Coordinates of N, CA, C and O in Angstrom, one line a residue:
M1 N -30.3 16.6 -27.0 CA -29.3 16.9 -25.9 C -29.5 15.9 -24.8 O -30.7 15.6 -24.4
G2 N -28.5 15.3 -24.3 CA -28.5 14.3 -23.3 C -28.8 14.8 -21.9 O -28.7 16.1 -21.7
R3 N -29.0 13.9 -21.0 CA -29.2 14.3 -19.6 C -27.9 14.8 -18.9 O -26.8 14.3 -19.3
E4 N -28.0 15.6 -18.0 CA -26.8 16.1 -17.2 C -26.3 14.9 -16.4 O -27.1 14.2 -15.7
K5 N -25.0 14.7 -16.4 CA -24.4 13.7 -15.6 C -24.5 14.0 -14.1 O -24.3 15.1 -13.7
R6 N -24.9 13.0 -13.3 CA -24.9 13.2 -11.9 C -23.5 13.4 -11.3 O -22.6 12.8 -11.7
I7 N -23.5 14.2 -10.3 CA -22.2 14.4 -9.6 C -22.2 13.5 -8.5 O -23.1 13.5 -7.6
E8 N -21.1 12.7 -8.4 CA -21.0 11.7 -7.3 C -19.7 11.8 -6.7 O -18.7 12.2 -7.3
Y9 N -19.7 11.5 -5.4 CA -18.5 11.7 -4.6 C -18.2 10.4 -3.8 O -19.2 9.7 -3.4
E10 N -17.0 10.1 -3.5 CA -16.6 9.1 -2.5 C -17.0 9.5 -1.1 O -16.9 10.7 -0.8
G11 N -17.6 8.6 -0.4 CA -18.0 8.9 1.0 C -19.2 9.9 1.2 O -19.4 10.4 2.2
A12 N -19.9 10.0 0.1 CA -21.1 10.9 0.1 C -22.3 10.3 0.7 O -22.4 9.0 0.7
I13 N -23.2 11.1 1.2 CA -24.5 10.6 1.7 C -25.6 11.2 0.8 O -25.6 12.4 0.6
Y14 N -26.5 10.4 0.4 CA -27.6 10.8 -0.5 C -29.0 10.4 0.0 O -29.1 9.3 0.5
H15 N -30.0 11.3 -0.2 CA -31.4 10.9 0.0 C -31.9 10.6 -1.4 O -31.9 11.5 -2.3
V16 N -32.3 9.4 -1.6 CA -32.7 8.9 -3.0 C -34.2 8.6 -2.9 O -34.7 8.0 -2.0
I17 N -34.9 9.0 -3.9 CA -36.3 8.8 -4.1 C -36.6 8.3 -5.5 O -36.1 8.8 -6.5
S18 N -37.4 7.2 -5.6 CA -37.8 6.7 -6.9 C -39.3 6.4 -6.8 O -39.8 5.8 -5.9
K19 N -40.0 7.0 -7.8 CA -41.4 6.8 -7.9 C -41.8 6.0 -9.1 O -41.1 6.0 -10.1
T20 N -43.0 5.4 -9.0 CA -43.5 4.6 -10.1 C -44.2 5.4 -11.2 O -44.6 6.5 -10.9
V21 N -44.3 4.8 -12.3 CA -45.1 5.4 -13.4 C -46.5 5.5 -13.0 O -47.1 4.5 -12.5
S22 N -47.2 6.6 -13.3 CA -48.6 6.8 -13.0 C -49.0 6.4 -11.6 O -50.2 5.9 -11.4
S23 N -48.1 6.5 -10.7 CA -48.4 6.2 -9.3 C -48.9 4.7 -9.1 O -49.7 4.4 -8.2
E24 N -48.5 3.8 -10.0 CA -48.8 2.4 -9.8 C -48.2 1.9 -8.5 O -47.2 2.4 -8.1
N25 N -48.7 0.8 -8.0 CA -48.1 0.2 -6.8 C -46.8 -0.5 -7.3 O -46.8 -1.2 -8.3
A26 N -45.7 -0.3 -6.5 CA -44.5 -0.9 -6.7 C -44.3 -2.2 -5.9 O -43.5 -3.1 -6.2
F27 N -45.2 -2.3 -4.9 CA -45.2 -3.4 -4.0 C -46.6 -3.9 -3.8 O -47.5 -3.2 -3.3
M28 N -46.9 -5.1 -4.2 CA -48.3 -5.7 -4.1 C -48.4 -6.7 -3.0 O -49.5 -6.8 -2.5
E29 N -47.3 -7.4 -2.7 CA -47.4 -8.5 -1.8 C -46.1 -8.4 -0.9 O -45.2 -7.7 -1.2
E30 N -46.2 -9.0 0.2 CA -45.0 -9.0 1.2 C -43.8 -9.5 0.5 O -42.7 -9.0 0.7
K31 N -43.9 -10.5 -0.4 CA -42.7 -11.0 -1.1 C -42.0 -9.9 -2.0 O -40.8 -9.9 -2.2
D32 N -42.8 -9.0 -2.5 CA -42.2 -7.9 -3.3 C -41.3 -7.0 -2.4 O -40.2 -6.6 -2.8
Y33 N -41.8 -6.6 -1.2 CA -41.0 -5.8 -0.3 C -39.7 -6.6 0.1 O -38.6 -6.0 0.1
R34 N -39.9 -7.8 0.4 CA -38.7 -8.7 0.8 C -37.7 -8.8 -0.4 O -36.5 -8.7 -0.2
H35 N -38.2 -8.9 -1.6 CA -37.3 -9.0 -2.7 C -36.6 -7.7 -3.0 O -35.4 -7.7 -3.2
F36 N -37.3 -6.6 -2.8 CA -36.6 -5.3 -3.0 C -35.5 -5.1 -2.0 O -34.4 -4.7 -2.3
I37 N -35.8 -5.5 -0.7 CA -34.8 -5.3 0.3 C -33.6 -6.2 0.0 O -32.4 -5.8 0.2
K38 N -33.8 -7.5 -0.4 CA -32.7 -8.4 -0.7 C -31.9 -7.8 -1.9 O -30.6 -7.8 -1.8
L39 N -32.5 -7.3 -2.9 CA -31.8 -6.7 -4.1 C -30.9 -5.5 -3.6 O -29.8 -5.3 -4.0
T40 N -31.5 -4.7 -2.7 CA -30.8 -3.5 -2.2 C -29.6 -3.9 -1.4 O -28.5 -3.4 -1.6
C41 N -29.8 -4.9 -0.5 CA -28.7 -5.4 0.3 C -27.6 -5.9 -0.6 O -26.4 -5.7 -0.3
D42 N -27.9 -6.7 -1.6 CA -27.0 -7.3 -2.5 C -26.2 -6.2 -3.2 O -24.9 -6.3 -3.4
A43 N -26.9 -5.2 -3.7 CA -26.2 -4.1 -4.5 C -25.3 -3.3 -3.5 O -24.2 -2.9 -3.9
F44 N -25.7 -3.1 -2.3 CA -24.9 -2.3 -1.4 C -23.7 -3.1 -1.0 O -22.6 -2.5 -0.9
S45 N -23.8 -4.4 -0.9 CA -22.6 -5.2 -0.6 C -21.6 -5.2 -1.8 O -20.4 -5.0 -1.6
K46 N -22.2 -5.4 -3.0 CA -21.4 -5.4 -4.2 C -20.6 -4.1 -4.4 O -19.5 -4.1 -4.8
Y47 N -21.3 -3.0 -4.2 CA -20.7 -1.6 -4.5 C -20.2 -0.9 -3.3 O -19.9 0.3 -3.4
Q48 N -20.1 -1.6 -2.2 CA -19.5 -1.0 -0.9 C -20.3 0.3 -0.5 O -19.7 1.3 -0.3
A49 N -21.6 0.1 -0.3 CA -22.4 1.3 0.2 C -23.1 0.8 1.4 O -23.1 -0.3 1.8
M50 N -23.6 1.8 2.1 CA -24.3 1.5 3.4 C -25.7 2.2 3.4 O -25.9 3.3 3.0
L51 N -26.7 1.4 3.8 CA -28.0 1.8 3.9 C -28.2 2.4 5.3 O -28.1 1.7 6.3
L52 N -28.5 3.7 5.4 CA -28.6 4.3 6.7 C -30.1 4.4 7.1 O -30.4 4.5 8.3
S53 N -31.0 4.5 6.2 CA -32.4 4.6 6.5 C -33.2 4.3 5.2 O -32.7 4.5 4.1
F54 N -34.4 3.8 5.4 CA -35.3 3.5 4.2 C -36.7 3.5 4.6 O -37.1 3.3 5.8
A55 N -37.6 3.8 3.6 CA -39.0 3.6 3.7 C -39.5 3.2 2.4 O -39.3 3.8 1.3
L56 N -40.2 2.0 2.3 CA -40.8 1.5 1.1 C -42.3 1.8 1.2 O -43.0 1.3 2.0
M57 N -42.7 2.6 0.3 CA -44.1 3.1 0.3 C -44.8 2.3 -0.9 O -44.2 1.5 -1.5
K58 N -46.1 2.5 -1.0 CA -46.8 1.8 -2.1 C -46.3 2.1 -3.5 O -46.1 1.2 -4.3
N59 N -46.1 3.3 -3.8 CA -45.7 3.7 -5.2 C -44.4 4.4 -5.3 O -44.1 5.0 -6.3
H60 N -43.6 4.4 -4.2 CA -42.3 5.0 -4.3 C -41.5 4.5 -3.1 O -42.0 3.8 -2.2
Y61 N -40.2 4.8 -3.1 CA -39.4 4.5 -1.9 C -38.4 5.6 -1.7 O -38.1 6.4 -2.5
H62 N -37.9 5.6 -0.4 CA -36.8 6.5 0.0 C -35.7 5.7 0.6 O -35.9 4.8 1.3
L63 N -34.5 6.1 0.2 CA -33.3 5.5 0.7 C -32.3 6.6 1.2 O -32.2 7.6 0.5
L64 N -31.7 6.4 2.3 CA -30.6 7.2 2.7 C -29.3 6.4 2.6 O -29.2 5.4 3.3
I65 N -28.4 6.8 1.7 CA -27.3 5.9 1.3 C -26.0 6.6 1.6 O -25.9 7.8 1.2
K66 N -25.0 5.9 2.1 CA -23.7 6.4 2.1 C -22.8 5.5 1.2 O -22.8 4.3 1.3
T67 N -22.2 6.2 0.2 CA -21.4 5.5 -0.8 C -19.9 5.6 -0.4 O -19.5 6.7 0.0
E68 N -19.2 4.5 -0.5 CA -17.8 4.5 -0.2 C -17.0 5.0 -1.5 O -16.0 5.6 -1.4
K69 N -17.6 4.7 -2.6 CA -17.0 5.1 -3.9 C -18.0 6.0 -4.6 O -19.1 6.1 -4.2
A70 N -17.6 6.7 -5.6 CA -18.5 7.5 -6.4 C -19.3 6.7 -7.4 O -19.0 6.7 -8.6
N71 N -20.2 5.9 -6.9 CA -20.9 4.9 -7.7 C -22.4 4.9 -7.5 O -23.0 3.8 -7.7
L72 N -23.0 6.0 -7.1 CA -24.5 5.9 -6.8 C -25.3 5.5 -8.0 O -26.2 4.7 -7.9
S73 N -24.9 6.0 -9.2 CA -25.6 5.6 -10.4 C -25.6 4.1 -10.7 O -26.6 3.5 -11.1
Q74 N -24.5 3.5 -10.4 CA -24.4 2.0 -10.6 C -25.3 1.3 -9.6 O -26.0 0.3 -10.0
I75 N -25.2 1.7 -8.4 CA -26.1 1.1 -7.3 C -27.5 1.2 -7.7 O -28.3 0.2 -7.7
M76 N -28.0 2.4 -8.0 CA -29.4 2.6 -8.3 C -29.8 1.9 -9.6 O -31.0 1.4 -9.7
H77 N -29.0 1.9 -10.6 CA -29.3 1.2 -11.8 C -29.5 -0.3 -11.5 O -30.5 -0.9 -12.0
E78 N -28.7 -0.9 -10.7 CA -28.8 -2.3 -10.4 C -30.1 -2.5 -9.6 O -30.9 -3.5 -9.9
I79 N -30.4 -1.7 -8.6 CA -31.6 -1.9 -7.8 C -32.9 -1.7 -8.7 O -33.7 -2.6 -8.7
N80 N -33.0 -0.6 -9.3 CA -34.2 -0.3 -10.1 C -34.4 -1.3 -11.3 O -35.5 -1.7 -11.5
S81 N -33.4 -1.6 -12.0 CA -33.6 -2.5 -13.2 C -33.9 -3.9 -12.7 O -34.8 -4.5 -13.3
K82 N -33.2 -4.4 -11.7 CA -33.4 -5.8 -11.3 C -34.8 -5.9 -10.6 O -35.5 -6.9 -10.8
Y83 N -35.2 -4.9 -9.9 CA -36.5 -4.9 -9.2 C -37.6 -4.8 -10.3 O -38.6 -5.6 -10.2
A84 N -37.5 -3.9 -11.2 CA -38.5 -3.8 -12.3 C -38.7 -5.1 -13.0 O -39.8 -5.5 -13.3
H85 N -37.6 -5.7 -13.4 CA -37.6 -7.0 -14.1 C -38.3 -8.1 -13.2 O -39.2 -8.8 -13.7
Y86 N -38.0 -8.2 -12.0 CA -38.6 -9.1 -11.1 C -40.1 -8.8 -11.0 O -41.0 -9.7 -11.1
F87 N -40.5 -7.5 -10.8 CA -41.9 -7.1 -10.6 C -42.7 -7.4 -11.8 O -43.8 -7.9 -11.7
N88 N -42.2 -7.1 -13.0 CA -42.9 -7.3 -14.2 C -43.1 -8.8 -14.4 O -44.2 -9.2 -14.8
S89 N -42.2 -9.6 -14.1 CA -42.3 -11.1 -14.3 C -43.3 -11.6 -13.2 O -44.2 -12.4 -13.6
A90 N -43.2 -11.2 -12.0 CA -44.0 -11.7 -10.9 C -45.5 -11.3 -11.1 O -46.4 -12.1 -10.7
H91 N -45.7 -10.1 -11.7 CA -47.1 -9.6 -11.8 C -47.6 -9.5 -13.2 O -48.6 -8.8 -13.5
I92 N -46.9 -10.2 -14.1 CA -47.3 -10.4 -15.5 C -47.7 -9.0 -16.1 O -48.8 -8.7 -16.4
R93 N -46.7 -8.1 -16.1 CA -46.8 -6.8 -16.7 C -45.6 -6.5 -17.5 O -44.6 -7.2 -17.4
K94 N -45.7 -5.5 -18.4 CA -44.7 -5.1 -19.3 C -44.4 -3.6 -19.1 O -45.3 -2.8 -18.6
G95 N -43.3 -3.1 -19.5 CA -43.0 -1.7 -19.5 C -42.2 -1.2 -18.3 O -41.9 -2.0 -17.4
H96 N -42.0 0.1 -18.3 CA -41.3 0.7 -17.2 C -42.1 0.7 -15.9 O -43.3 0.9 -15.9
L97 N -41.4 0.4 -14.8 CA -42.1 0.5 -13.5 C -41.8 1.8 -12.9 O -42.7 2.4 -12.3
F98 N -40.6 2.3 -13.0 CA -40.2 3.6 -12.3 C -40.3 4.7 -13.3 O -39.9 4.6 -14.5
Q99 N -40.8 5.8 -12.9 CA -40.9 7.0 -13.7 C -39.6 7.7 -13.8 O -38.9 7.9 -12.7
D100 N -39.2 8.1 -14.9 CA -38.0 8.9 -15.1 C -36.8 8.3 -14.4 O -36.7 7.1 -14.1
R101 N -35.8 9.2 -14.0 CA -34.7 8.7 -13.2 C -35.0 8.9 -11.8 O -35.9 9.7 -11.4
Y102 N -34.4 8.2 -10.9 CA -34.5 8.4 -9.5 C -34.0 9.8 -9.2 O -33.2 10.4 -9.9
R103 N -34.5 10.4 -8.1 CA -34.0 11.7 -7.7 C -33.0 11.4 -6.5 O -33.2 10.6 -5.7
S104 N -31.9 12.2 -6.5 CA -31.0 12.1 -5.4 C -30.6 13.5 -4.9 O -30.4 14.4 -5.7
Y105 N -30.5 13.6 -3.6 CA -30.1 14.8 -3.0 C -28.9 14.6 -2.1 O -28.9 13.7 -1.2
L106 N -27.8 15.3 -2.4 CA -26.6 15.2 -1.7 C -26.8 15.8 -0.3 O -27.2 17.0 -0.2
I107 N -26.5 15.0 0.8 CA -26.6 15.5 2.1 C -25.3 16.3 2.4 O -24.2 15.7 2.4
T108 N -25.4 17.6 2.7 CA -24.3 18.4 2.8 C -23.9 18.8 4.2 O -22.8 19.4 4.5
N109 N -24.8 18.6 5.2 CA -24.4 18.9 6.6 C -25.2 18.1 7.6 O -26.2 17.4 7.2
D110 N -24.9 18.2 8.8 CA -25.6 17.3 9.9 C -27.1 17.6 10.0 O -27.9 16.7 10.2
E111 N -27.4 18.9 9.9 CA -28.9 19.3 10.0 C -29.7 18.6 8.9 O -30.7 18.1 9.1
Y112 N -29.1 18.7 7.7 CA -29.8 18.1 6.5 C -29.9 16.6 6.7 O -30.9 16.0 6.4
F113 N -28.8 16.0 7.2 CA -28.8 14.5 7.4 C -30.0 14.2 8.4 O -30.8 13.3 8.2
I114 N -30.1 14.9 9.5 CA -31.1 14.6 10.5 C -32.5 14.8 10.0 O -33.4 14.0 10.1
N115 N -32.7 15.9 9.2 CA -34.0 16.1 8.6 C -34.4 15.1 7.6 O -35.5 14.6 7.6
A116 N -33.4 14.6 6.8 CA -33.7 13.6 5.8 C -34.0 12.2 6.5 O -35.0 11.5 6.2
F117 N -33.2 11.9 7.5 CA -33.4 10.7 8.3 C -34.8 10.7 8.9 O -35.6 9.7 8.8
V118 N -35.2 11.7 9.6 CA -36.5 11.8 10.2 C -37.6 11.8 9.2 O -38.6 11.1 9.3
Y119 N -37.5 12.5 8.1 CA -38.5 12.6 7.0 C -38.7 11.2 6.5 O -39.9 10.8 6.3
I120 N -37.7 10.5 6.2 CA -37.8 9.1 5.6 C -38.6 8.2 6.6 O -39.5 7.5 6.2
N121 N -38.2 8.2 7.8 CA -38.8 7.3 8.8 C -40.2 7.7 9.2 O -41.0 6.8 9.5
L122 N -40.6 9.0 9.0 CA -42.0 9.4 9.3 C -42.9 9.2 8.1 O -44.1 9.4 8.3
N123 N -42.3 8.9 7.0 CA -43.1 8.9 5.7 C -44.4 8.0 5.8 O -45.4 8.4 5.4
P124 N -44.2 6.8 6.3 CA -45.4 5.9 6.4 C -46.5 6.5 7.4 O -47.7 6.3 7.1
L125 N -46.1 7.2 8.4 CA -47.1 7.8 9.3 C -47.7 9.0 8.6 O -49.0 9.1 8.7
E126 N -47.0 9.8 8.0 CA -47.5 11.0 7.3 C -48.5 10.5 6.2 O -49.4 11.2 5.9
A127 N -48.2 9.4 5.5 CA -49.1 8.9 4.5 C -50.3 8.2 5.0 O -51.1 7.6 4.3
Q128 N -50.4 8.1 6.3 CA -51.5 7.4 7.0 C -51.6 6.0 6.7 O -52.7 5.4 6.6
L129 N -50.5 5.3 6.5 CA -50.5 3.9 6.3 C -50.6 3.1 7.6 O -51.1 1.9 7.5
V130 N -50.3 3.7 8.7 CA -50.4 3.1 10.0 C -50.7 4.2 11.0 O -50.5 5.4 10.7
E131 N -51.2 3.8 12.1 CA -51.5 4.8 13.2 C -50.3 4.9 14.1 O -50.0 6.0 14.7
Q132 N -49.5 3.8 14.3 CA -48.3 3.8 15.1 C -47.1 3.5 14.1 O -47.2 2.4 13.5
L133 N -46.1 4.3 14.1 CA -45.0 4.1 13.2 C -44.4 2.7 13.4 O -44.0 2.1 12.4
E134 N -44.3 2.2 14.6 CA -43.7 0.9 14.8 C -44.5 -0.3 14.2 O -44.0 -1.4 14.1
D135 N -45.7 0.0 13.7 CA -46.5 -1.0 13.1 C -46.2 -1.2 11.6 O -46.6 -2.1 11.0
Y136 N -45.4 -0.2 11.0 CA -45.1 -0.3 9.6 C -43.8 -1.1 9.4 O -42.7 -0.8 9.9
K137 N -43.9 -2.3 8.7 CA -42.8 -3.2 8.6 C -41.7 -2.8 7.6 O -40.6 -3.3 7.7
W138 N -42.0 -1.9 6.7 CA -41.1 -1.7 5.6 C -40.4 -0.3 5.7 O -40.3 0.4 4.7
C139 N -40.0 -0.1 6.9 CA -39.3 1.2 7.2 C -38.2 0.9 8.2 O -38.4 0.0 9.1
S140 N -37.1 1.6 8.2 CA -36.0 1.4 9.1 C -36.3 1.9 10.5 O -35.5 1.6 11.4
C141 N -37.4 2.5 10.7 CA -37.7 3.0 12.1 C -37.8 1.9 13.1 O -37.4 2.0 14.2
R142 N -38.3 0.7 12.6 CA -38.4 -0.4 13.5 C -37.1 -0.9 13.9 O -36.8 -1.6 14.9

């Protein structure tokens, strides 16, 4: 039996999370973070989506995305597959980088939007990666 198809809407906002296999690091060097951001921006431009908030953590990432079309799956496939290919090549590794499918949560109201936005931006602080949130470079809080 196949996976259930994701429900996607035009103009929808999603909180997306993708985690690595076995909690491996997805970002080893500054160039990895930069490459991920570039791929994300390219995909959003190509598929007419908007990045509202993000946090790139060591072994996962969070994105708050607004899609103009019902195309979240296309966007995420492009980001995850291109980044995994880049990462495997750059760090001489093989196999899957991301565990299972990404998780996506449809934002259904203003309160949920605010909570997701705050949660994403506080993630580096909660994970104790920095003492001051503004010191974390890979988060939209800055």
